[in-house]
CSV table of C-alpha atoms in Angstrom, one decimal:
chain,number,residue,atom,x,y,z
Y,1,UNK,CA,140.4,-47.8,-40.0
Y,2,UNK,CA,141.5,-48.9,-43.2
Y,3,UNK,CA,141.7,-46.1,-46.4
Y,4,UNK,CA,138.5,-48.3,-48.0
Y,5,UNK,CA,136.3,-46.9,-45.0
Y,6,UNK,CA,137.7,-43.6,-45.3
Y,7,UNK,CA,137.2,-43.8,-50.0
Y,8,UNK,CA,133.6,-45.3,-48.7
Y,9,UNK,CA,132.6,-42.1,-46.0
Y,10,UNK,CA,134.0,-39.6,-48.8
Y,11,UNK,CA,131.8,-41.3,-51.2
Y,12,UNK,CA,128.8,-41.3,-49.7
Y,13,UNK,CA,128.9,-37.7,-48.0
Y,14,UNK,CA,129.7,-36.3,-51.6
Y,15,UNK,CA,126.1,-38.5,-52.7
Y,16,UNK,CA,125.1,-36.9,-49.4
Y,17,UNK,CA,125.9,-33.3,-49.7
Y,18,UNK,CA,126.7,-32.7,-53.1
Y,19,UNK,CA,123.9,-35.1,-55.2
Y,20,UNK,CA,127.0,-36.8,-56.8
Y,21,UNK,CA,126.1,-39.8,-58.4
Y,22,UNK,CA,127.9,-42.7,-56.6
Y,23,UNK,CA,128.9,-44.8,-59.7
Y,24,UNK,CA,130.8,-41.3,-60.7
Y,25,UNK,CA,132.0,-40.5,-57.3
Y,26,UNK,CA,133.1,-43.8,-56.6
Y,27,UNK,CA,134.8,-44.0,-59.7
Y,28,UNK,CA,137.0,-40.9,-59.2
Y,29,UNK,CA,138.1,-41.9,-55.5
Y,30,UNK,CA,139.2,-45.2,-56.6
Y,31,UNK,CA,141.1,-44.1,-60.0
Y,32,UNK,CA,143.2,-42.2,-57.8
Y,33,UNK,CA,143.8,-44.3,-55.1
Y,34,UNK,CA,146.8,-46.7,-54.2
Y,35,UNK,CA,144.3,-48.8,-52.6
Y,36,UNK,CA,144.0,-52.9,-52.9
Y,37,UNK,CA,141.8,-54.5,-55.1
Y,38,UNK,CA,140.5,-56.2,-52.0
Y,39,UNK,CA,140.0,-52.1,-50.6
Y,40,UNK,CA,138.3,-51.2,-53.3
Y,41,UNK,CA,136.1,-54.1,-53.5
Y,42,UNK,CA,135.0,-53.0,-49.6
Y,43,UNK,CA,134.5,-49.3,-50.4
Y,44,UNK,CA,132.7,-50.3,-53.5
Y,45,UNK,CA,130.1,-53.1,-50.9
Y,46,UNK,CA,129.8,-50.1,-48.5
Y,47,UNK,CA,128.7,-47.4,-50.9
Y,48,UNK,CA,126.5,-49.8,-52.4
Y,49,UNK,CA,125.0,-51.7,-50.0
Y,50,UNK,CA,124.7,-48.2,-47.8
Y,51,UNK,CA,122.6,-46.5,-50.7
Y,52,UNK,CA,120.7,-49.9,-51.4
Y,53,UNK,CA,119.3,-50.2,-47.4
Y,54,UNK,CA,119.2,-46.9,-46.1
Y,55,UNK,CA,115.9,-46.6,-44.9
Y,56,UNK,CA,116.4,-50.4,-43.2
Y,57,UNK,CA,119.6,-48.6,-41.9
Y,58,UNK,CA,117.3,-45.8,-40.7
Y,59,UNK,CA,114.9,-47.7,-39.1
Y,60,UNK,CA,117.0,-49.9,-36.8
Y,61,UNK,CA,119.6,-47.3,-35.7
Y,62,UNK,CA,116.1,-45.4,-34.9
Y,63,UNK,CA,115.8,-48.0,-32.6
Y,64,UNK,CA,118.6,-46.9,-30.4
Y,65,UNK,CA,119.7,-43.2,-31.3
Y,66,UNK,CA,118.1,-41.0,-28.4
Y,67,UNK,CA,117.0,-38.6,-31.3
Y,68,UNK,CA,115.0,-38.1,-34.1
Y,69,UNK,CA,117.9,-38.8,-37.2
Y,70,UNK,CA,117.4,-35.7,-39.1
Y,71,UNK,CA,118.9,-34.1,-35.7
Y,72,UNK,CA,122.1,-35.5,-35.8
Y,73,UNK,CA,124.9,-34.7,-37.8
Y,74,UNK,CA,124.5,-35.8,-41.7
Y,75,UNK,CA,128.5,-37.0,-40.6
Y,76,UNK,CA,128.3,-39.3,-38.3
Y,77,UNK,CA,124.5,-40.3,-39.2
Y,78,UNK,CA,127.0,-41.2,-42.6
Y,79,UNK,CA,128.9,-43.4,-39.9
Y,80,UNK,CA,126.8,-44.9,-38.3
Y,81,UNK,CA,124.9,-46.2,-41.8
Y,82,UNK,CA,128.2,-47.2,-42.6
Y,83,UNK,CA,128.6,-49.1,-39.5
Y,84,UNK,CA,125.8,-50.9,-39.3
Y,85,UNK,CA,126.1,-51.7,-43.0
Y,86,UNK,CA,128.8,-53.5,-42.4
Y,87,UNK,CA,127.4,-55.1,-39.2
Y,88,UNK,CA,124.3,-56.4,-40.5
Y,89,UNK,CA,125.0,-57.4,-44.4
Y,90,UNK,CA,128.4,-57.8,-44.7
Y,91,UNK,CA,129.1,-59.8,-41.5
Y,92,UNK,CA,132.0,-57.7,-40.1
Y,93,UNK,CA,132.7,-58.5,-36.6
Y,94,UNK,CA,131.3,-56.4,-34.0
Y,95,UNK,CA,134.5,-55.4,-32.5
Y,96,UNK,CA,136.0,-54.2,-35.2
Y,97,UNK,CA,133.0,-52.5,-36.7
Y,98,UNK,CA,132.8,-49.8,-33.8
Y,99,UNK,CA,136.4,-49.5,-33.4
Y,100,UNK,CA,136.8,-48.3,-37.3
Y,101,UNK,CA,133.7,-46.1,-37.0
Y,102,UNK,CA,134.9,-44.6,-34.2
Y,103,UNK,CA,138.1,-44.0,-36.0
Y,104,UNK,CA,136.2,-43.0,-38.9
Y,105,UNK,CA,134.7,-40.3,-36.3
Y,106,UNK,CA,138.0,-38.8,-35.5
Y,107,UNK,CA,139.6,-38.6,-38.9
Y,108,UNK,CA,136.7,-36.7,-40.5
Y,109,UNK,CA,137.0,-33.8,-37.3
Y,110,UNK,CA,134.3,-35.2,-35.3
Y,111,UNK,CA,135.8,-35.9,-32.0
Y,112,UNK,CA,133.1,-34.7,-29.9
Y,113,UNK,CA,130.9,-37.3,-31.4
Y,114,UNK,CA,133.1,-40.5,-30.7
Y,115,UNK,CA,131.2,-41.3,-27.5
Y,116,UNK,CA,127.9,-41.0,-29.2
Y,117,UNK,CA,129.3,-43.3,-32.4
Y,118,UNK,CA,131.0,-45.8,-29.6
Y,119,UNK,CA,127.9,-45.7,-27.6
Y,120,UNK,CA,125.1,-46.6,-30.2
Y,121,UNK,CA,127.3,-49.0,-32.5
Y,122,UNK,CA,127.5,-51.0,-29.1
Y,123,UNK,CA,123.9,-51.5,-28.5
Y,124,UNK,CA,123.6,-52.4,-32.2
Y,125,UNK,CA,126.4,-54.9,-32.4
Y,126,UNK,CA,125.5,-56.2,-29.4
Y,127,UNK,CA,122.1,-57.4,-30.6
Y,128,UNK,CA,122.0,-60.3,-33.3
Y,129,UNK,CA,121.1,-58.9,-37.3
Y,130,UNK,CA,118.1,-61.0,-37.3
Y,131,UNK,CA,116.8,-59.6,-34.2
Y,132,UNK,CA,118.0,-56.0,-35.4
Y,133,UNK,CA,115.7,-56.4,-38.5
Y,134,UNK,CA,112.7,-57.9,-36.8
Y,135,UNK,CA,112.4,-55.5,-34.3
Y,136,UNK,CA,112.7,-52.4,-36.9
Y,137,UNK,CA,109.8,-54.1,-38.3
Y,138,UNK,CA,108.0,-54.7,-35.7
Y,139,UNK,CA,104.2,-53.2,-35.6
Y,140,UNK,CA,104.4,-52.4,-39.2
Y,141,UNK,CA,101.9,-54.0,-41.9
Y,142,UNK,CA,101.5,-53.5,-45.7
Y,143,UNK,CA,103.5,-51.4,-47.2
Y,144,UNK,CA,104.7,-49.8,-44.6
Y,145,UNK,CA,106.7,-53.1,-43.7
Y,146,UNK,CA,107.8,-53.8,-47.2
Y,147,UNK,CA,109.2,-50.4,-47.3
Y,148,UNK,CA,111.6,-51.3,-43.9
Y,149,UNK,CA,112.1,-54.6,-45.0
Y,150,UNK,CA,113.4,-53.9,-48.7
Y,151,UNK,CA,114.3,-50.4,-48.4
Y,152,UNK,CA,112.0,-48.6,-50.9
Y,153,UNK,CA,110.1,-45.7,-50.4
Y,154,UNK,CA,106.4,-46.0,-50.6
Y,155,UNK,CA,105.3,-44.5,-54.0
Y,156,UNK,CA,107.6,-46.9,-56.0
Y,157,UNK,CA,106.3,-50.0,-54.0
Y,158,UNK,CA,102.9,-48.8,-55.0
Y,159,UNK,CA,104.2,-48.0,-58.8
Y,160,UNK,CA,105.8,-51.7,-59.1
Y,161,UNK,CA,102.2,-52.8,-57.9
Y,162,UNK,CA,100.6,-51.1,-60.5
Y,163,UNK,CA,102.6,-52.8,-63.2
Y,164,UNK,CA,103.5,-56.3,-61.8
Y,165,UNK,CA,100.4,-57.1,-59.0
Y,166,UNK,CA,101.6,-58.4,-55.3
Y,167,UNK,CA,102.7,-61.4,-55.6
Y,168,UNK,CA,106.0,-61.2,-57.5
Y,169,UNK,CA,106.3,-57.7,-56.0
Y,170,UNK,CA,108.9,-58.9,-52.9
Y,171,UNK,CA,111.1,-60.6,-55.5
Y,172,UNK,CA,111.3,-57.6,-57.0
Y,173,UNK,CA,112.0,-55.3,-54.2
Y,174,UNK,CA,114.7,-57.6,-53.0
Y,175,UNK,CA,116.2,-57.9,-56.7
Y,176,UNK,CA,116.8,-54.3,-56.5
Y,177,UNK,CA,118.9,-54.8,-53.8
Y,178,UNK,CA,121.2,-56.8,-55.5
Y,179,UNK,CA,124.6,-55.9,-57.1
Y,180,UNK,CA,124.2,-56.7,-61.2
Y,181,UNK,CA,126.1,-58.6,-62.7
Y,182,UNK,CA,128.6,-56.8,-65.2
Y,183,UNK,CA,127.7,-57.3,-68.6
Y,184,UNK,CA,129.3,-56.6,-71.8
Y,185,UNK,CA,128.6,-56.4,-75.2
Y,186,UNK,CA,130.4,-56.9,-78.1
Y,187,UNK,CA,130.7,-54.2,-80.8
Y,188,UNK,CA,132.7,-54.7,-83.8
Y,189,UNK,CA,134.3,-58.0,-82.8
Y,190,UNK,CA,132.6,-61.2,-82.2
Y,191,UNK,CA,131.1,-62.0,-78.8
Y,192,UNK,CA,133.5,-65.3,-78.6
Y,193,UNK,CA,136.5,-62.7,-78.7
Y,194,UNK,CA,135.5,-61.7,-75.1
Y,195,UNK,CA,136.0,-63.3,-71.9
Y,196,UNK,CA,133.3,-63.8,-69.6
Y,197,UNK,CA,130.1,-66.4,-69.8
Y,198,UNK,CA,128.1,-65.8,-73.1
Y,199,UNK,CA,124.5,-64.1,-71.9
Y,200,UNK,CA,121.4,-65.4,-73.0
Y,201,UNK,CA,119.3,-64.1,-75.7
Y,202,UNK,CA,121.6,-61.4,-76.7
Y,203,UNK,CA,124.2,-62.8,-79.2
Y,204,UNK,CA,127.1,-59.7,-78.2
Y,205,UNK,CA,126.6,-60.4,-74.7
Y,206,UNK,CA,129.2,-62.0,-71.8
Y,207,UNK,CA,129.3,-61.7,-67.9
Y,208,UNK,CA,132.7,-60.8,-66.4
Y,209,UNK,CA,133.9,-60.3,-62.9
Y,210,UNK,CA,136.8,-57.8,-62.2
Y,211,UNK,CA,137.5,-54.2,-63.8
Y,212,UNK,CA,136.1,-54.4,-67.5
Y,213,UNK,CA,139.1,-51.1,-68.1
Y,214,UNK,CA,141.7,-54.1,-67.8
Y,215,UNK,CA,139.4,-55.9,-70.7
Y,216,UNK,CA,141.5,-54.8,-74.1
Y,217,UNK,CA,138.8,-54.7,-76.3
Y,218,UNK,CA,137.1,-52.7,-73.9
Y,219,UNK,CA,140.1,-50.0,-74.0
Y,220,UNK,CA,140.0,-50.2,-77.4
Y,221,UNK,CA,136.4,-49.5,-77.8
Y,222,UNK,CA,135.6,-53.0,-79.9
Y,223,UNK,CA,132.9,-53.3,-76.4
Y,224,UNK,CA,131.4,-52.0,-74.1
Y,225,UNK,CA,130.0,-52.3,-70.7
Y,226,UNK,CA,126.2,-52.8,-71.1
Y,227,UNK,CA,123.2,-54.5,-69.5
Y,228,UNK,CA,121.8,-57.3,-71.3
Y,229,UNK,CA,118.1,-55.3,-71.0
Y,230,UNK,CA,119.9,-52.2,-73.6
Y,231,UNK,CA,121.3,-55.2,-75.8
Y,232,UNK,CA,118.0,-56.9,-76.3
Y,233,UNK,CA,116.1,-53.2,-76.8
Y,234,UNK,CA,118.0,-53.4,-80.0
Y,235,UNK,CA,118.0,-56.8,-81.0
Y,236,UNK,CA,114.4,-56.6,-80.9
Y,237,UNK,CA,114.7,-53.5,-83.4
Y,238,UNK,CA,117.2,-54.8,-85.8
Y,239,UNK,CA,114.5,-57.6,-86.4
Y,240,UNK,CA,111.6,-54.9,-87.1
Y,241,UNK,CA,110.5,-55.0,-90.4
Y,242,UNK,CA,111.6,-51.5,-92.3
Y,243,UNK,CA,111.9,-50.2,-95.4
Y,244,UNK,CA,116.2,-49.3,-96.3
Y,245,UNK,CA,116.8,-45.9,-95.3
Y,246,UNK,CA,118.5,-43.9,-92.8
Y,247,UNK,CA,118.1,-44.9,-88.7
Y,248,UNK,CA,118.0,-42.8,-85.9
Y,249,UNK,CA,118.5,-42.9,-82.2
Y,250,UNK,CA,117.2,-39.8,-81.0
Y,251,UNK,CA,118.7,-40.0,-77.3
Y,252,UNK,CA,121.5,-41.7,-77.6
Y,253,UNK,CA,124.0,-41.4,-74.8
Y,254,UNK,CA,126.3,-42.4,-73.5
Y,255,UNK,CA,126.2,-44.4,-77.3
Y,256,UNK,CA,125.8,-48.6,-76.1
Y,257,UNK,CA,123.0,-48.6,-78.9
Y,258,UNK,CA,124.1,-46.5,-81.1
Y,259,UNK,CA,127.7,-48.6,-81.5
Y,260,UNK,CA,125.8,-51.7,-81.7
Y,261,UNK,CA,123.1,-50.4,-84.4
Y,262,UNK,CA,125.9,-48.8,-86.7
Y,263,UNK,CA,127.3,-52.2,-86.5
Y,264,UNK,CA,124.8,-53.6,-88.5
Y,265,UNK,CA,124.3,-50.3,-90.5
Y,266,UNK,CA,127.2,-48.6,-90.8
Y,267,UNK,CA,127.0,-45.4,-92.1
Y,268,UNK,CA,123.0,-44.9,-92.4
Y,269,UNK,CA,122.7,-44.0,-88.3
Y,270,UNK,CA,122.3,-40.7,-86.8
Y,271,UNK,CA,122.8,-40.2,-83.5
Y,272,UNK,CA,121.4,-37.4,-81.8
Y,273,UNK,CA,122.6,-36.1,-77.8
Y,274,UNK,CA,121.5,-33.2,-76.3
Y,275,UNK,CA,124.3,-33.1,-73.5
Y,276,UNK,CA,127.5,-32.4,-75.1
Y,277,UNK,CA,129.7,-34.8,-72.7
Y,278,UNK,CA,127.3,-37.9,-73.1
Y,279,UNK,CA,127.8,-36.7,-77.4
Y,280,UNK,CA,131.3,-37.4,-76.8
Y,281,UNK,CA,131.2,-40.9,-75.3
Y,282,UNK,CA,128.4,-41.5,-78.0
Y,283,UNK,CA,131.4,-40.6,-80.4
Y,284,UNK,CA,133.9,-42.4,-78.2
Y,285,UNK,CA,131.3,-45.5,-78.9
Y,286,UNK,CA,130.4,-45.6,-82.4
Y,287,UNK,CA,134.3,-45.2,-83.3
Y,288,UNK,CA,133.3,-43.4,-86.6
Y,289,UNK,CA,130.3,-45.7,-87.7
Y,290,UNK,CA,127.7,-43.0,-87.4
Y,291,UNK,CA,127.1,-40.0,-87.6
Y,292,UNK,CA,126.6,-37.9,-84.0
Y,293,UNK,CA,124.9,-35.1,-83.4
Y,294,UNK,CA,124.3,-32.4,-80.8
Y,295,UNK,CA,121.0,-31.2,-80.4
Y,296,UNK,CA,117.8,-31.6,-79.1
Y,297,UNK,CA,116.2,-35.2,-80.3
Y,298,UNK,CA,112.4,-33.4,-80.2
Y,299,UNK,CA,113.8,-30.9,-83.6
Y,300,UNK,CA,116.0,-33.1,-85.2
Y,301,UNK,CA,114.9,-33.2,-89.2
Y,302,UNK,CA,114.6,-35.7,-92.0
Y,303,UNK,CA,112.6,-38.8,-92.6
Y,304,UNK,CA,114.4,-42.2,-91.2
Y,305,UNK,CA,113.1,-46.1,-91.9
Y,306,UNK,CA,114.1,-47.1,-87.8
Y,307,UNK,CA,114.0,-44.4,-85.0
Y,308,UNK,CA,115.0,-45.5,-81.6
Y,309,UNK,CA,113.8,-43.3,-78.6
Y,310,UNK,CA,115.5,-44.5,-75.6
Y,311,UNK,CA,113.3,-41.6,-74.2
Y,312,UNK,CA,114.8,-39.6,-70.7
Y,313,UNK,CA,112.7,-41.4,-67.6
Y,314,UNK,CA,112.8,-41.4,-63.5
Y,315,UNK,CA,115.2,-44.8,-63.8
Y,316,UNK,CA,112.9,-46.7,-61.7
Y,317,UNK,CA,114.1,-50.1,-63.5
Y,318,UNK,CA,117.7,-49.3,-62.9
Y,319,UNK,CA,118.0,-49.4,-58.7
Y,320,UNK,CA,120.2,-52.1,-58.8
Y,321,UNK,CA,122.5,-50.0,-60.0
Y,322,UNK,CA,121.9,-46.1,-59.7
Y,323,UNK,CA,120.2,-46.8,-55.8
Y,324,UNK,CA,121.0,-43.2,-54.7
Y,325,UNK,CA,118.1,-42.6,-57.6
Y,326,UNK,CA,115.2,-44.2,-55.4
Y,327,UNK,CA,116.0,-41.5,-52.3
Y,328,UNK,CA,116.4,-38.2,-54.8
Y,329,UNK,CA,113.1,-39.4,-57.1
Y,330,UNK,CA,109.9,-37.7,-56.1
Y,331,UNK,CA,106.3,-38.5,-57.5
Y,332,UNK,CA,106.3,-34.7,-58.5
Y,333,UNK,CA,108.6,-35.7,-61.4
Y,334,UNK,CA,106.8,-37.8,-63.8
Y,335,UNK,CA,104.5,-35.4,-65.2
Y,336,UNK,CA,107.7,-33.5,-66.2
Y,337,UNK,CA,108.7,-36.5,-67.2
Y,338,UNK,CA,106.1,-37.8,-69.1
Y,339,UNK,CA,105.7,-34.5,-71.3
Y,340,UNK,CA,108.9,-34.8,-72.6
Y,341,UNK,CA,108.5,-38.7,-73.2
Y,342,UNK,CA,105.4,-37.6,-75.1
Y,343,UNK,CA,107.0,-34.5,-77.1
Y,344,UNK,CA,109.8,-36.5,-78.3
Y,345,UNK,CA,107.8,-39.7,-79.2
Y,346,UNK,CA,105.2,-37.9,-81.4
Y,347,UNK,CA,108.3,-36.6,-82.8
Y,348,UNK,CA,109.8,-39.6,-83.7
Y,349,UNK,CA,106.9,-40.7,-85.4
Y,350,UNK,CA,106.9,-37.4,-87.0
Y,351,UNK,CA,110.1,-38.0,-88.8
Y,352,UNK,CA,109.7,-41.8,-89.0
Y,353,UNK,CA,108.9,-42.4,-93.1
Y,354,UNK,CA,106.4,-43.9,-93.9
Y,355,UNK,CA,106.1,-47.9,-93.6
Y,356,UNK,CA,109.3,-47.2,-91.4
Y,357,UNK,CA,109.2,-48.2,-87.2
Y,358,UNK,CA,109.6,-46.8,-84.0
Y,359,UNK,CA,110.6,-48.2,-81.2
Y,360,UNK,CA,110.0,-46.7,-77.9
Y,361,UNK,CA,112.0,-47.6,-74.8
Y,362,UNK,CA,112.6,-46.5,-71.0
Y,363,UNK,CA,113.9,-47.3,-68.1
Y,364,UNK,CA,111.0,-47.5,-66.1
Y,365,UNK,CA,108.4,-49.7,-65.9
Y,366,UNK,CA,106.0,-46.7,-64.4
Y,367,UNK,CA,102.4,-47.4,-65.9
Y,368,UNK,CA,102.6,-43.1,-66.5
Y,369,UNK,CA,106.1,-43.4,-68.1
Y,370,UNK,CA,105.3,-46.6,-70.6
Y,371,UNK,CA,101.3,-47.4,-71.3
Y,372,UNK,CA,99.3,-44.5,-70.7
Y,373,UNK,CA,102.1,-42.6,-73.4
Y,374,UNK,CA,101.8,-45.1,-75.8
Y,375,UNK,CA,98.2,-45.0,-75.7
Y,376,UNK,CA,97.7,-41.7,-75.5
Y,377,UNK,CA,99.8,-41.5,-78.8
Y,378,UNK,CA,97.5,-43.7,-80.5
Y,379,UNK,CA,93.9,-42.4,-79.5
Y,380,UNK,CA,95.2,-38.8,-80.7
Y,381,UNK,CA,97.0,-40.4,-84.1
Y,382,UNK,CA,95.7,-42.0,-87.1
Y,383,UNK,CA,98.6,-42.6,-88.7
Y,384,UNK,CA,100.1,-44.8,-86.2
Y,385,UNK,CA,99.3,-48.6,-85.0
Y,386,UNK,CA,101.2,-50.7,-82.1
Y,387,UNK,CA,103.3,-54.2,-83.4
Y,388,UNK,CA,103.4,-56.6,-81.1
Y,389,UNK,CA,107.1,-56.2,-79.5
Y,390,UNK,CA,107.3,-59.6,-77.9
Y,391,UNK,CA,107.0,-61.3,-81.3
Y,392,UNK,CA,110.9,-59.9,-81.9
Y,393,UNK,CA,112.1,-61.3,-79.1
Y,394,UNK,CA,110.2,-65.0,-78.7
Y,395,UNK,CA,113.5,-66.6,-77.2
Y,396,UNK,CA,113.1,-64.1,-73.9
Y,397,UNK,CA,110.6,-65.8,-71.3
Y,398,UNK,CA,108.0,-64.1,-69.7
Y,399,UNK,CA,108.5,-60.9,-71.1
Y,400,UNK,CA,105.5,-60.0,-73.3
Y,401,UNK,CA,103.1,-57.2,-71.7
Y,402,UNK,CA,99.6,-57.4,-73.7
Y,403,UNK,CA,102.0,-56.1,-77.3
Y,404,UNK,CA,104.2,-54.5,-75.2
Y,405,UNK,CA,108.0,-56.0,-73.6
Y,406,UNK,CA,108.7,-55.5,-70.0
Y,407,UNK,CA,111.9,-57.1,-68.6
Y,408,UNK,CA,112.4,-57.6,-65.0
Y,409,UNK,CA,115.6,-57.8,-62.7
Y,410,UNK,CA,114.1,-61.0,-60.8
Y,411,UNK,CA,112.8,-62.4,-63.9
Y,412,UNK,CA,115.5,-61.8,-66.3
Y,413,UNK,CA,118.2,-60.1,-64.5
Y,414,UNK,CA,118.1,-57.5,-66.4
Y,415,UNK,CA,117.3,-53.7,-65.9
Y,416,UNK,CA,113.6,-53.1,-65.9
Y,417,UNK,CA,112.6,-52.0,-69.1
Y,418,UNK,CA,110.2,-51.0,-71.5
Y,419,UNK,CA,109.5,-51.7,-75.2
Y,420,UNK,CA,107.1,-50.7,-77.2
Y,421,UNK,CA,107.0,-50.6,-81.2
Y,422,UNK,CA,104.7,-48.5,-83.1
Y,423,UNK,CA,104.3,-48.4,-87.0
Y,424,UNK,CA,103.7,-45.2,-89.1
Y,425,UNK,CA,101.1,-46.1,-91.3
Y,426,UNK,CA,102.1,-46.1,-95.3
């Protein structure tokens, strides 16, 4: 058993157990570790790849465990995801994938369960991946199969659906289950300062491989790690037409839009954060070009020409990267959810000036989440009219939504987002 199977079980029991987030729990087993690179690129694979296909997992070890899942021991059900993880996608031998689980099984204090880890890894690695994933499929139809074959649970399938119809839905689905590429963006130096292949559309934008911590201008807070989706939210409203005044981004952290707006208007943004940690990498961000504040965006006073409402949402467009998020998000939230998307946007426009823009963004490409606010903003407003977003950005392909901007991760790899722009009448 090597220590990157022993970082990758802690990991996941700690998303497990404790609703860590992995990105943050992985993060603080590996800063502390004396691992390899080439360790820490496996116990990053598992942890992924593990949250990404759990209920694939599910369904084939279901297969062969002599029990119903939830019976045995969240531990060694841990393991045996692990296991088969590394069985099925990331082509470790069979031999050596039940000999390190069963290891695995005895260093966590789980000898009594070595026979049963031993016993069930061998029927799975005995039988080829292909076979593994057809039978788990077998007998299933609609969405029912998609959710075994791409590893989503039903009511997302059906929201995706809503939004972008059947046909480009399995491209989709199977995009989520891809590792995204790392993206930077340049904040108060020019993109060509940075190493890495230059993005598209965004002009701060560069791909890298390896730890972005070892990237100087990434210690030294001249960029930042951030998907080329966030870059292009505000490229899209630097280019809205405003009168000069003061700009707001009303939830800001952790601050990727906030450093690269100040950038262009140094001194005229506000920055508002409700959580006081994600305030202080908003201030860690912006390096002294705007002004941050702690508070509540939905009371925040003034009048400002540009608000940006980067507005709190169920994440649905970010799976590639936060996958725990698809197992811990229930249909139950969105109305929360969409209340507080529809507080704070009426508020924006509340303290937008007059003639002045508002751009409203999420995460999420849920029809409840994105639309239906949007219009139900405008059929209760008469001071308010929708500008067609896709017009800012006419260098993106295939990303204008009637006036609104959806990006896709198999269209643009990208995070799924949502723009819309609405104008407060003068």
């Amino acid at each position: 058993m090597t220590p990157a199977r022993r970082a990758a079980y802690d990991v996941l029991h700690e998303v497990g157990a404790s609703d860590a987030y992995a990105n943050l729990a992985l993060s603080k087993t590996l800063a502390g570790s004396e691992m390899s690179t080439a360790d820490k690129g496996l116990a990053t694979d598992i942890v992924y790849t593990c949250l990404r296909h759990r209920l694939t997992l599910d369904a084939v070890l279901g297969q062969v465990v002599d029990r119903p899942l939830g019976k045995v021991d969240p531990r060694v059900l841990d393991i045996l995801r692990m296991a088969t993880t590394e069985y099925l996608y990331l082509g470790k031998p069979p031999h050596a994938v039940v000999d390190n689980a069963v290891r695995l099984t005895q260093s966590i204090g789980a000898r009594g369960a070595t026979g049963f880890v031993n016993a069930n890894l061998r029927k799975i690695t005995s039988t080829a991946p292909e076979s593994l994933l057809e039978r788990a499929q077998r007998g299933l139809s609609g969405d029912a199969a998609l959710e075994v074959q791409y590893s989503h649970p039903g009511w997302i399938i059906r929201a995706f659906r809503d939004v972008l119809g059947p046909a480009e839905l399995p491209a989709l689905l199977a995009a989520n289950n891809e590792a995204p590429r790392l993206t930077l963006a340049a904040r108060s130096i020019d993109r060509s300062d940075l190493p890495g292949e230059p993005t598209p559309w965004s002009p701060w934008g560069t791909y890298v491989k390896g730890d972005p911590g070892a990237i100087q201008a990434v210690r030294n807070g001249r960029a930042g790690v951030q998907d080329l989706g966030s870059q292009l939210m505000v490229l899209a409203m630097s280019r809205a037409e405003a009168p000069e005044g003061r700009w707001l981004d009303m939830c800001a952290g952790p601050g990727g839009k906030a450093a690269l707006w100040a950038a262009m208007a140094p001194g005229r943004v506000l920055a508002v954060e409700q959580h006081p940690h994600r305030a202080r990498l908003v201030e860690q961000a912006v390096r002294g070009t705007a002004e941050v504040e702690i508070g509540d965006a939905g009371a925040v006073t003034g009048t400002f020409a540009r608000v940006l409402l980067d507005a709190p949402c169920s994440g649905l467009g970010v799976l590639r990267r936060r996958p725990e998020a698809r197992w811990r998000r229930k249909p139950s939230d969105i109305p929360d959810l969409t209340q507080l998307q529809s507080r704070l946007l009426n508020h924006a426009l509340d303290v937008c000036e007059p003639g002045g823009v508002v751009a409203y963004a999420t995460c999420s490409p849920h029809l409840a989440e994105t639309d239906l606010i949007v219009e139900d903003v405008l059929r209760r407003r008469d001071d308010v009219s929708q500008e067609d977003a896709g017009a800012l950005l006419p260098e993106v392909p295939e990303a204008s939504d009637g006036l609104a901007v959806r990006l896709w991760p198999h269209r643009h790899d990208t995070d799924g987002m949502y723009l819309a722009v609405l104008r407060k009448s003068e």
